[in-house]
XYZ file of C-alpha atoms in Angstrom:
603
model
C 123.002 240.888 -54.305
C 126.447 242.071 -55.369
C 127.910 240.303 -52.341
C 126.497 236.945 -53.459
C 127.325 237.521 -57.132
C 131.008 238.172 -56.389
C 131.283 235.472 -53.720
C 129.562 232.300 -54.972
C 131.501 230.293 -52.377
C 129.010 231.609 -49.796
C 126.546 228.971 -51.052
C 128.925 226.318 -49.702
C 130.675 228.014 -46.791
C 127.581 229.466 -45.097
C 125.754 226.081 -44.926
C 128.915 224.401 -43.587
C 129.313 227.079 -40.894
C 125.619 226.821 -40.050
C 125.939 223.057 -39.660
C 128.938 223.442 -37.371
C 127.235 226.116 -35.259
C 124.040 224.051 -34.909
C 126.071 221.008 -33.876
C 128.239 222.895 -31.374
C 125.311 224.766 -29.834
C 123.753 221.450 -28.824
C 120.311 220.482 -27.562
C 119.779 223.393 -25.209
C 119.968 225.961 -27.998
C 118.238 223.966 -30.738
C 115.056 226.034 -30.327
C 117.069 229.003 -31.600
C 119.588 227.301 -33.900
C 116.830 225.539 -35.855
C 115.798 228.968 -37.131
C 119.434 229.750 -37.808
C 119.543 226.554 -39.918
C 117.306 228.238 -42.494
C 120.218 230.526 -43.393
C 121.954 227.600 -45.122
C 119.457 227.127 -47.998
C 118.634 230.846 -48.089
C 122.293 231.622 -48.852
C 122.305 229.060 -51.676
C 119.133 230.552 -53.130
C 120.509 234.090 -52.976
C 123.683 233.036 -54.808
C 121.439 231.483 -57.458
C 119.357 234.638 -57.791
C 122.523 236.711 -58.092
C 123.755 234.338 -60.787
C 120.705 235.001 -62.936
C 122.131 238.440 -63.649
C 125.202 236.860 -65.223
C 127.564 238.765 -62.916
C 128.866 235.764 -60.982
C 132.624 235.475 -60.525
C 134.430 232.241 -61.319
C 136.826 230.992 -58.635
C 139.400 228.351 -59.549
C 142.626 226.992 -58.108
C 145.100 224.252 -59.180
C 144.814 221.121 -57.103
C 146.975 218.377 -58.669
C 149.651 218.303 -61.364
C 150.199 215.250 -63.538
C 152.530 215.061 -66.578
C 152.404 218.805 -66.974
C 148.608 218.923 -66.833
C 146.812 220.644 -63.995
C 143.667 219.335 -62.321
C 141.832 222.387 -61.047
C 138.986 222.789 -58.598
C 136.611 225.674 -59.110
C 133.107 227.045 -58.755
C 131.019 229.508 -60.737
C 127.362 230.254 -61.355
C 125.888 230.164 -64.853
C 122.271 229.853 -65.927
C 122.049 226.114 -65.292
C 123.638 226.203 -61.844
C 121.656 229.346 -60.923
C 118.387 227.534 -61.575
C 119.554 224.539 -59.551
C 120.662 226.742 -56.647
C 117.294 228.496 -56.573
C 115.481 225.153 -56.599
C 117.684 223.816 -53.813
C 117.381 227.045 -51.832
C 113.592 227.319 -52.015
C 112.781 223.652 -51.394
C 115.375 223.235 -48.635
C 114.137 226.395 -46.889
C 110.575 225.054 -46.939
C 111.839 221.709 -45.629
C 113.709 223.368 -42.756
C 110.681 225.481 -41.753
C 108.341 222.483 -42.047
C 110.711 220.511 -39.822
C 110.251 222.999 -36.980
C 106.860 221.415 -36.364
C 107.420 217.910 -37.743
C 110.583 217.240 -35.719
C 109.560 219.299 -32.660
C 109.674 216.346 -30.277
C 112.616 214.444 -31.759
C 115.581 214.137 -29.402
C 118.086 214.246 -32.272
C 117.015 217.571 -33.790
C 120.546 218.959 -33.486
C 121.960 216.243 -35.716
C 118.999 216.589 -38.073
C 119.334 220.327 -38.736
C 123.130 220.104 -38.951
C 122.830 217.387 -41.618
C 120.280 219.424 -43.586
C 122.767 222.304 -43.705
C 125.605 220.027 -44.837
C 123.328 218.471 -47.471
C 122.666 221.954 -48.848
C 126.393 222.692 -48.931
C 127.160 219.454 -50.792
C 124.477 220.061 -53.415
C 125.596 223.668 -53.891
C 129.173 222.518 -54.455
C 127.991 219.935 -56.976
C 125.968 222.336 -59.125
C 128.498 225.208 -59.082
C 131.521 223.095 -59.985
C 133.570 224.109 -63.001
C 135.670 220.954 -62.731
C 134.579 217.341 -62.821
C 136.809 216.762 -59.793
C 134.918 219.314 -57.717
C 131.641 217.993 -59.078
C 132.551 214.447 -58.062
C 133.491 215.600 -54.545
C 130.095 217.274 -54.187
C 128.475 214.215 -55.772
C 129.918 211.887 -53.133
C 129.180 214.302 -50.285
C 125.536 214.334 -51.388
C 125.590 210.539 -51.232
C 127.117 210.571 -47.760
C 124.563 213.099 -46.450
C 121.692 211.107 -47.942
C 123.010 207.980 -46.202
C 123.053 209.787 -42.863
C 119.573 211.300 -43.341
C 117.857 208.176 -44.692
C 119.256 206.272 -41.718
C 118.580 209.153 -39.327
C 116.583 206.888 -37.005
C 119.408 204.348 -37.113
C 118.178 202.424 -34.062
C 115.336 201.268 -36.305
C 116.673 198.265 -38.227
C 114.707 199.034 -41.403
C 116.097 202.601 -41.494
C 119.690 201.423 -41.120
C 119.130 198.832 -43.852
C 117.535 201.389 -46.183
C 120.456 203.790 -45.707
C 122.970 201.081 -46.540
C 120.934 199.990 -49.555
C 120.829 203.548 -50.900
C 124.543 204.030 -50.315
C 125.631 200.773 -51.972
C 123.211 200.989 -54.923
C 124.272 204.505 -55.827
C 127.916 203.483 -55.460
C 127.409 201.035 -58.333
C 126.603 203.932 -60.609
C 129.350 206.079 -59.110
C 132.001 203.512 -60.028
C 130.935 203.807 -63.650
C 131.009 207.580 -63.406
C 134.520 207.540 -61.947
C 135.748 205.330 -64.795
C 134.095 207.757 -67.203
C 136.002 210.656 -65.662
C 139.241 208.701 -66.072
C 138.406 208.082 -69.730
C 137.693 211.768 -70.331
C 140.954 212.723 -68.609
C 142.875 210.303 -70.827
C 141.263 211.472 -74.072
C 141.017 215.230 -73.448
C 143.891 215.763 -70.993
C 141.624 217.767 -68.708
C 138.769 217.471 -66.230
C 137.690 221.082 -66.595
C 134.050 220.924 -67.652
C 134.328 223.646 -70.285
C 137.420 222.003 -71.796
C 135.888 218.531 -71.834
C 132.577 219.657 -73.338
C 134.443 221.763 -75.873
C 136.471 218.734 -76.958
C 133.440 216.405 -77.044
C 132.536 216.940 -80.725
C 136.054 215.821 -81.700
C 135.958 212.556 -79.741
C 135.936 209.267 -81.621
C 132.433 207.796 -81.849
C 133.272 204.798 -79.639
C 134.998 206.948 -77.047
C 132.125 209.430 -76.879
C 129.595 206.612 -76.508
C 131.556 204.869 -73.784
C 132.208 208.093 -71.859
C 128.546 209.133 -72.086
C 127.275 205.725 -70.963
C 129.681 205.661 -68.013
C 128.522 209.109 -66.938
C 124.939 207.945 -67.368
C 125.614 205.085 -64.948
C 126.321 207.639 -62.248
C 123.254 209.669 -63.226
C 121.020 206.580 -63.259
C 122.182 205.628 -59.779
C 121.579 209.043 -58.246
C 118.296 209.596 -60.109
C 116.987 206.068 -59.495
C 116.592 204.873 -63.073
C 115.911 201.216 -63.782
C 117.526 198.952 -62.621
C 119.269 201.169 -60.031
C 115.928 202.501 -58.789
C 115.561 199.991 -55.959
C 117.024 202.233 -53.252
C 114.513 205.061 -53.579
C 111.312 203.432 -52.243
C 113.184 202.188 -49.166
C 114.574 205.698 -48.593
C 111.131 206.524 -47.147
C 112.474 205.243 -43.821
C 114.010 208.667 -43.191
C 112.001 211.603 -41.800
C 109.350 212.779 -44.283
C 110.884 216.267 -44.777
C 114.118 214.505 -45.778
C 112.154 212.559 -48.383
C 110.864 215.864 -49.758
C 114.395 217.226 -50.003
C 115.957 214.119 -51.566
C 113.099 213.452 -54.001
C 112.585 217.019 -55.155
C 115.681 219.174 -55.082
C 118.899 217.398 -54.212
C 119.976 213.828 -54.718
C 117.616 212.650 -57.452
C 117.955 215.942 -59.329
C 121.734 215.520 -59.456
C 121.582 212.859 -62.169
C 119.467 214.991 -64.495
C 121.754 217.948 -63.812
C 124.858 215.869 -64.657
C 123.548 214.879 -68.072
C 122.479 218.464 -68.788
C 125.861 219.825 -67.666
C 127.763 217.293 -69.796
C 125.308 217.500 -72.692
C 127.910 217.971 -75.469
C 129.376 214.551 -74.565
C 125.932 212.931 -74.917
C 125.189 214.965 -78.021
C 128.261 213.418 -79.640
C 126.805 209.897 -79.378
C 123.497 208.906 -80.898
C 123.781 205.490 -79.252
C 124.155 206.981 -75.778
C 121.148 209.264 -76.338
C 119.062 206.277 -77.415
C 120.036 204.414 -74.240
C 119.092 207.422 -72.116
C 115.794 207.854 -74.004
C 114.618 204.258 -73.627
C 115.898 203.848 -70.093
C 113.915 206.913 -69.065
C 110.846 205.823 -71.040
C 110.805 202.341 -69.543
C 111.420 203.683 -66.046
C 108.508 206.118 -66.418
C 105.926 203.445 -67.288
C 107.462 200.782 -65.034
C 107.369 202.906 -61.869
C 103.939 204.344 -62.682
C 102.384 200.866 -62.741
C 103.830 200.138 -59.302
C 102.623 203.456 -57.851
C 99.037 202.528 -58.794
C 98.781 199.815 -56.120
C 100.920 201.039 -53.205
C 99.155 201.538 -49.878
C 101.883 203.538 -48.122
C 101.317 207.202 -48.990
C 105.058 207.884 -49.116
C 105.766 204.901 -51.348
C 103.183 206.100 -53.846
C 105.125 209.350 -54.032
C 108.464 207.517 -54.156
C 107.494 205.506 -57.235
C 105.956 208.665 -58.673
C 109.331 210.348 -58.333
C 111.051 207.492 -60.144
C 108.475 207.731 -62.932
C 108.755 211.515 -63.289
C 112.541 211.253 -63.408
C 112.009 208.800 -66.233
C 110.138 211.554 -68.104
C 113.122 213.865 -67.602
C 115.633 211.310 -68.882
C 113.417 210.558 -71.859
C 113.557 214.271 -72.716
C 117.331 214.230 -72.304
C 117.589 211.250 -74.636
C 115.416 213.087 -77.143
C 117.893 215.965 -77.127
C 115.615 218.349 -75.226
C 117.678 218.940 -72.118
C 115.953 222.294 -71.658
C 112.566 220.575 -71.393
C 114.070 218.122 -68.900
C 115.306 220.982 -66.727
C 111.937 222.748 -67.004
C 110.204 219.604 -65.745
C 112.824 219.258 -63.008
C 111.940 222.741 -61.734
C 108.177 222.234 -61.737
C 108.550 218.721 -60.321
C 110.618 220.102 -57.457
C 107.696 222.357 -56.503
C 104.786 219.942 -56.709
C 106.654 216.865 -55.470
C 108.120 218.630 -52.427
C 104.574 219.928 -51.807
C 103.171 216.398 -51.955
C 105.863 214.941 -49.725
C 105.477 217.648 -47.119
C 101.728 217.232 -47.472
C 102.119 213.534 -46.728
C 104.196 214.523 -43.704
C 101.356 216.736 -42.524
C 98.916 213.847 -42.995
C 101.169 211.453 -41.095
C 101.611 214.036 -38.344
C 97.842 214.428 -38.071
C 96.809 210.761 -38.350
C 99.813 208.820 -37.012
C 99.691 206.426 -39.983
C 101.152 206.133 -43.488
C 98.602 203.602 -44.748
C 96.045 205.263 -47.032
C 93.579 202.459 -46.220
C 93.453 203.828 -42.679
C 92.708 207.391 -43.744
C 89.732 208.890 -45.573
C 87.678 212.029 -45.099
C 90.669 214.082 -43.958
C 89.628 217.157 -45.943
C 87.136 217.958 -43.177
C 89.794 217.880 -40.468
C 92.852 219.115 -42.394
C 91.488 221.675 -44.884
C 94.779 223.506 -45.572
C 96.696 220.272 -46.073
C 93.914 218.939 -48.325
C 93.697 222.082 -50.466
C 97.441 222.326 -51.020
C 97.711 218.577 -51.643
C 95.072 218.805 -54.384
C 97.092 221.573 -56.063
C 100.145 219.290 -56.033
C 98.165 216.290 -57.303
C 96.620 218.284 -60.158
C 100.062 219.614 -61.119
C 101.496 216.083 -61.024
C 98.680 214.805 -63.217
C 99.427 217.512 -65.802
C 96.094 219.289 -65.727
C 96.130 222.892 -67.011
C 96.864 225.554 -66.031
C 99.121 224.185 -63.289
C 102.873 223.841 -63.750
C 103.079 220.127 -64.472
C 100.901 220.577 -67.561
C 103.377 222.901 -69.282
C 106.592 221.064 -68.400
C 105.241 217.573 -69.062
C 103.856 218.647 -72.422
C 107.251 220.098 -73.328
C 108.736 216.679 -72.562
C 106.056 214.803 -74.517
C 106.384 217.083 -77.554
C 110.161 216.708 -77.679
C 110.030 212.911 -77.297
C 107.254 212.657 -79.911
C 109.510 214.457 -82.373
C 112.496 212.180 -81.629
C 110.720 208.843 -81.152
C 106.943 208.476 -81.574
C 107.054 204.979 -80.029
C 108.635 206.306 -76.836
C 106.103 209.168 -76.745
C 103.186 206.711 -76.867
C 104.632 204.907 -73.859
C 104.954 208.220 -72.023
C 101.326 209.084 -72.816
C 100.372 205.786 -71.173
C 102.551 206.674 -68.194
C 100.776 210.045 -68.038
C 97.412 208.279 -67.788
C 98.715 206.146 -64.921
C 100.180 209.251 -63.273
C 96.765 210.923 -63.154
C 95.226 207.664 -61.935
C 97.525 207.094 -58.960
C 97.595 210.813 -58.080
C 93.823 210.895 -57.639
C 93.646 207.386 -56.206
C 95.730 208.466 -53.236
C 93.880 211.805 -53.090
C 90.466 210.115 -52.976
C 91.471 207.532 -50.380
C 93.201 210.089 -48.171
C 90.995 213.165 -48.199
C 87.531 212.097 -49.341
C 84.955 209.449 -48.545
C 84.319 207.955 -45.139
C 86.727 208.283 -42.231
C 88.496 204.938 -41.831
C 91.219 205.922 -39.364
C 91.154 204.921 -35.702
C 92.907 208.142 -34.611
C 91.179 211.518 -34.711
C 92.988 213.668 -37.291
C 93.940 217.299 -36.765
C 95.434 220.085 -38.858
C 99.166 220.715 -38.579
C 100.641 223.862 -36.960
C 101.408 226.936 -39.031
C 105.118 226.065 -39.240
C 104.031 223.073 -41.340
C 101.098 224.534 -43.263
C 102.857 227.773 -44.284
C 105.487 225.946 -46.422
C 102.637 223.968 -48.021
C 100.926 227.188 -49.082
C 104.147 228.644 -50.517
C 104.880 225.477 -52.488
C 101.270 225.274 -53.680
C 101.585 228.773 -55.155
C 104.789 227.735 -56.918
C 103.281 224.453 -58.152
C 100.405 226.411 -59.619
C 102.403 229.193 -61.259
C 105.824 227.920 -62.330
C 104.473 226.622 -65.626
C 104.237 230.194 -66.835
C 107.981 230.605 -66.223
C 108.935 228.176 -68.966
C 110.208 230.795 -71.413
C 112.156 232.531 -68.662
C 113.819 229.248 -67.700
C 114.724 228.504 -71.321
C 116.142 231.987 -71.742
C 118.271 231.533 -68.618
C 119.610 228.275 -70.039
C 120.428 229.999 -73.311
C 117.867 227.973 -75.283
C 114.991 228.818 -77.572
C 111.641 229.064 -75.745
C 109.426 225.979 -75.979
C 106.296 226.489 -78.070
C 103.253 224.754 -76.648
C 101.977 222.083 -79.021
C 98.174 222.263 -78.917
C 97.846 218.780 -80.416
C 100.085 217.249 -77.759
C 98.443 219.357 -75.053
C 94.980 218.233 -76.140
C 95.882 214.548 -76.037
C 97.719 215.035 -72.754
C 94.711 216.686 -71.111
C 92.368 213.958 -72.374
C 94.687 211.307 -70.976
C 94.954 213.106 -67.628
C 91.176 213.518 -67.358
C 90.670 209.849 -68.211
C 93.085 208.794 -65.476
C 91.518 211.222 -63.003
C 87.969 210.057 -63.711
C 88.971 206.389 -63.535
C 90.514 206.864 -60.103
C 87.572 208.852 -58.785
C 85.037 206.328 -60.118
C 86.921 203.426 -58.588
C 87.704 204.955 -55.200
C 85.038 207.615 -54.623
C 83.135 205.239 -52.331
C 86.187 203.860 -50.586
C 87.919 200.539 -51.156
C 84.883 198.374 -52.008
C 85.131 198.323 -55.818
C 88.918 198.267 -55.787
C 88.917 195.314 -53.364
C 86.784 193.254 -55.713
C 89.080 194.166 -58.610
C 92.138 193.216 -56.551
C 90.619 189.835 -55.711
C 89.981 189.189 -59.389
C 93.547 190.059 -60.414
C 95.315 189.080 -57.195
C 98.397 187.631 -58.885
C 99.068 190.791 -60.919
C 98.289 193.005 -57.930
C 100.742 191.075 -55.758
C 103.420 191.336 -58.434
C 102.926 195.100 -58.723
C 102.887 195.494 -54.962
C 106.315 193.812 -54.894
C 107.630 196.172 -57.571
C 107.503 193.551 -60.337
C 109.831 191.416 -58.199
C 112.934 193.416 -59.117
C 114.085 193.673 -55.505
C 113.712 189.932 -55.009
C 115.534 189.261 -58.277
C 118.432 191.544 -57.331
C 118.592 189.880 -53.923
C 118.665 186.416 -55.455
C 121.040 187.145 -58.350
C 123.470 189.565 -56.693
C 123.076 189.835 -52.934
C 122.848 186.134 -52.038
C 125.810 185.035 -54.247
C 127.969 187.915 -52.964
C 127.109 187.111 -49.340
C 127.879 183.429 -49.914
C 131.128 184.261 -51.691
C 132.119 186.590 -48.863
C 131.208 183.873 -46.365
C 133.386 181.409 -48.253
C 136.299 183.846 -48.257
C 135.845 184.300 -44.526
C 135.895 180.572 -43.815
C 138.602 179.452 -46.249
C 140.874 182.493 -46.541
C 140.406 184.519 -43.372
C 139.823 181.758 -40.833
C 141.640 178.798 -42.411
C 144.726 180.518 -43.873
C 145.252 183.974 -42.373
C 143.980 183.265 -38.862
C 145.674 179.826 -38.767
C 148.946 181.402 -39.905
C 148.776 184.028 -37.157
C 147.672 181.493 -34.579
C 150.451 179.138 -35.809
C 153.085 181.747 -34.947
C 151.810 181.816 -31.388
C 151.569 178.025 -31.176
C 155.113 177.619 -32.571
C 156.457 180.177 -30.149
C 154.906 178.340 -27.211
C 156.329 175.014 -28.458
C 159.840 176.454 -28.827
C 159.479 178.020 -25.391
C 158.623 174.664 -23.842
C 161.587 172.944 -25.569
C 164.004 175.644 -24.501
C 162.616 175.537 -20.963
C 163.401 171.822 -20.739
C 167.042 172.632 -21.513
C 167.282 174.884 -18.463
C 168.115 171.980 -16.160
C 170.775 173.724 -14.016
C 173.377 170.973 -14.739
C 176.794 172.395 -15.705
C 177.880 169.426 -17.829
C 174.765 169.802 -19.999
C 175.453 173.521 -20.572
C 179.117 172.731 -21.427
C 178.029 170.069 -23.929
C 175.608 172.453 -25.606
C 178.286 175.164 -25.776
C 180.742 172.709 -27.367
C 178.178 171.562 -29.920
C 177.314 175.154 -30.722
C 180.991 176.050 -31.151
C 181.551 173.120 -33.499
C 178.492 174.035 -35.586
C 179.500 177.705 -35.867
C 183.092 176.807 -36.822
C 181.784 174.422 -39.441
C 179.637 177.188 -40.933
C 182.530 179.638 -40.946
C 184.868 177.142 -42.611
C 182.240 176.203 -45.187
C 181.551 179.839 -46.090
C 185.223 180.741 -46.329
C 186.412 177.807 -48.425
């Protein structure tokens, strides 16, 4: 471990080299290089484990000089980045191994495994950065890799559209983040994270608020907080293992990590914390309501991710960034388990529609058992991990804002409801699918078992995580825990009662409240609203610029040069008559004109 402690750059360099080797080896060697691809996340995880000892070496170098100030790039591993590296390493390793079976027949496996390695490198760079410049480079590389992986099947129009939507939506937040970095540079004279956070308490109230809100824009984009959440459900167009990686350990976790890393800036502004608190709270309940009616198994999990991220941001806004990170860790385990479990289901049934499933526990026992562990953890039922981390979030929010906590309790009820709704419709009841289901190969079920063990046990690591972050251990509130369990059981029982016999009772309920159901199925119409208010006007404006500026002015000007040249050519050609007296007359006229100009200039 000494090697990884003294050389944290291995978490970036090894994945990059692995990606290059996988790409250069090509299709013929992919059967071997796909195993080699697992070295990328393993190296990141080992650097994280080495960092837990506190022996990591900081590496820094000057990059730019401006007005006597140096902008440095650097990496190091502290408690926060060590936890993130371990999360990335474990989840990404499980994703790579799972992909051996899931992507076995895909012709583009070389590109797939190379991109997974580069994604790991980008995320490692982001979390180890000691400078906001280096962090922003990693931040944008994560965005680029997610674009390439979401649109991996780019020949499919919906995948290409989803990739572009994710890229452009997150860029909206990134613009705000970049302006925030410029503001911090102007006010502190540095982009070194330690320097900026050290100067944060001395910032003027307005400056601290503005800087924190601009940084939060970037975090909200990456972590899909309302209203920048619209890209995440469509990101399901990528391969399912990619969804597990993006939703659990990399892209969406980056926003929570950013706020935690820059916490002193947020701590300096009560207004900014309130915005973060209520944005997260609203996102949690908003996305949970939508997840309750989705019929695509991956979209249920996508909206669940948005909701759970809302819980994390609510904790951040309440000042409990340790609780937010604790929930991030447990969420990474049970959500990656659920996404990979959905991949196993899709692999075995050839459908993503839960209405076409049912009774799969008899045919896919390992997938069903591990899925149930993930669903119970998501619902917050003790003693699984989600119970401990979610209760830490609820207790901290209850202390800061009882009103927000009540909303989160409601979101918790809905979480248990949709978790067991999809569980009941997928694994229990009558078989509704037209295709005979089968269990996945061991390369896919083994990662499920590993993640199930983590989802079940990580809750007992809460004090260890807090100690690593340098915070006081969270004390379990029995009052909050009691209410939380009651809420979870109520949601669980409601889902089981409604869906235990299939879709019959739910169908009658849907028919009775068809308008509300349709609105929820469309995500409360936010996508349509964004399309109408932003996309359509921008497209029309761009079309107008094309017609009036590009075609009418620029193109006409360029075309006019050609037309004028042809006209002058025709006129000059007519003068080439071959008659000597005409040439002499033109020469005389030219001489007179030139002499007149010379005399006029020299007078």
